[in-house]
Tab-separated table of C-alpha atoms in Angstrom:
chain	number	residue	atom	x	y	z
A	147	ASN	CA	-18.584	-13.130	13.760
A	148	LEU	CA	-16.053	-10.942	12.219
A	149	LEU	CA	-14.103	-8.580	13.163
A	150	VAL	CA	-12.988	-5.356	11.672
A	151	GLY	CA	-11.443	-2.120	12.868
A	152	MET	CA	-9.476	0.985	13.033
A	153	THR	CA	-5.878	1.496	14.726
A	154	VAL	CA	-5.534	5.349	15.241
A	155	SER	CA	-3.142	7.463	17.595
A	156	GLN	CA	-4.311	9.227	20.905
A	157	ASP	CA	-5.079	12.841	18.393
A	158	ASN	CA	-7.018	10.028	15.822
A	159	ARG	CA	-4.298	9.907	13.223
A	160	LEU	CA	-4.568	7.291	11.557
A	161	ILE	CA	-1.999	4.631	11.971
A	162	ASN	CA	-1.044	1.964	9.074
A	163	ASN	CA	1.320	-1.226	9.179
A	164	VAL	CA	-0.204	-2.482	12.635
A	165	ILE	CA	0.303	-5.969	12.786
A	166	ILE	CA	-3.174	-7.290	14.728
A	167	GLU	CA	-3.190	-10.296	16.301
A	168	ILE	CA	-6.112	-12.374	17.607
A	169	LYS	CA	-5.728	-15.061	20.120
A	170	ASP	CA	-7.886	-17.502	21.513
A	171	ARG	CA	-8.270	-18.350	25.455
A	172	SER	CA	-5.891	-19.894	25.594
A	173	GLY	CA	-3.142	-17.383	24.457
A	174	LEU	CA	-2.796	-18.954	21.145
A	175	PRO	CA	-2.146	-16.868	18.074
A	176	ILE	CA	-5.298	-18.036	16.060
A	177	ARG	CA	-5.204	-15.019	13.164
A	178	THR	CA	-3.215	-12.435	12.214
A	179	ALA	CA	-3.786	-9.384	10.102
A	180	LYS	CA	-1.921	-6.060	8.865
A	181	SER	CA	-3.866	-2.356	9.036
A	182	ASN	CA	-4.223	-0.684	5.595
A	183	ASN	CA	-2.877	2.938	4.438
A	184	LEU	CA	-6.304	4.086	5.624
A	185	ALA	CA	-5.415	2.116	9.114
A	186	GLN	CA	-8.461	-0.469	8.557
A	187	PHE	CA	-8.182	-3.806	9.392
A	188	PHE	CA	-10.777	-6.980	9.163
A	189	PHE	CA	-10.504	-10.972	9.600
A	190	ALA	CA	-12.527	-13.089	6.844
A	191	ILE	CA	-13.452	-15.640	8.597
A	192	PRO	CA	-15.696	-15.967	11.407
A	193	LEU	CA	-14.360	-16.260	14.880
A	194	LYS	CA	-16.273	-19.057	16.833
A	195	ASN	CA	-18.221	-18.290	19.895
A	196	GLY	CA	-16.145	-17.144	22.659
A	197	ILE	CA	-13.336	-14.840	24.648
A	198	TYR	CA	-10.334	-13.609	22.371
A	199	THR	CA	-7.269	-11.146	23.244
A	200	ILE	CA	-6.618	-8.702	20.666
A	201	THR	CA	-2.892	-7.687	20.560
A	202	ALA	CA	-1.477	-4.565	18.652
A	203	GLU	CA	1.848	-3.929	17.640
A	204	HIS	CA	4.019	-1.369	15.449
A	205	ASP	CA	7.450	-0.141	15.515
A	206	GLN	CA	6.454	3.478	16.538
A	207	TYR	CA	3.722	2.968	18.685
A	208	HIS	CA	2.577	1.197	21.969
A	209	PHE	CA	-1.650	-0.492	22.053
A	210	ALA	CA	-3.154	-2.022	24.984
A	211	GLU	CA	-4.450	-5.428	24.680
A	212	GLN	CA	-8.072	-5.315	24.478
A	213	GLN	CA	-10.676	-8.762	25.241
A	214	VAL	CA	-13.667	-9.306	23.389
A	215	GLN	CA	-16.289	-11.253	23.461
A	216	VAL	CA	-18.029	-12.939	20.439
A	217	THR	CA	-21.484	-14.137	21.307
A	218	GLY	CA	-23.087	-14.685	17.860
A	219	GLU	CA	-24.416	-11.805	17.282
A	220	ILE	CA	-22.564	-8.304	15.315
A	221	ILE	CA	-19.590	-7.434	16.523
A	222	PRO	CA	-18.759	-3.446	16.400
A	223	PRO	CA	-16.192	-1.922	14.664
A	224	LEU	CA	-13.214	-2.364	17.090
A	225	ARG	CA	-11.252	1.140	17.278
A	226	LEU	CA	-7.398	0.274	18.610
A	227	VAL	CA	-5.815	3.720	20.017
A	228	SER	CA	-2.400	3.867	20.782
A	229	GLN	CA	-1.491	4.102	24.242
A	230	GLU	CA	1.504	6.315	23.461
A	231	ALA	CA	4.559	6.580	20.788
A	232	PHE	CA	7.906	5.606	21.395
A	233	VAL	CA	10.529	8.017	21.553
A	234	SER	CA	13.916	7.217	19.259
């Protein structure tokens, strides 16, 4: 029940330094990670079975929330794609 993935833009550019947070069913944050220079992230502590919400934050990009159901099986890598870039 380990969670790994990548953060990319709509045109598949890597986005590093994205803060990824896992929230439990009640909305409480239980894990946090930051994408590295290759836009990869991973959570080293396994998750218990259940439904989780994944949020991603970056100062220049917006990401939609995603839900993941953990069932004790291998979880395919997540691909968090930005919805749009913020205009400064």
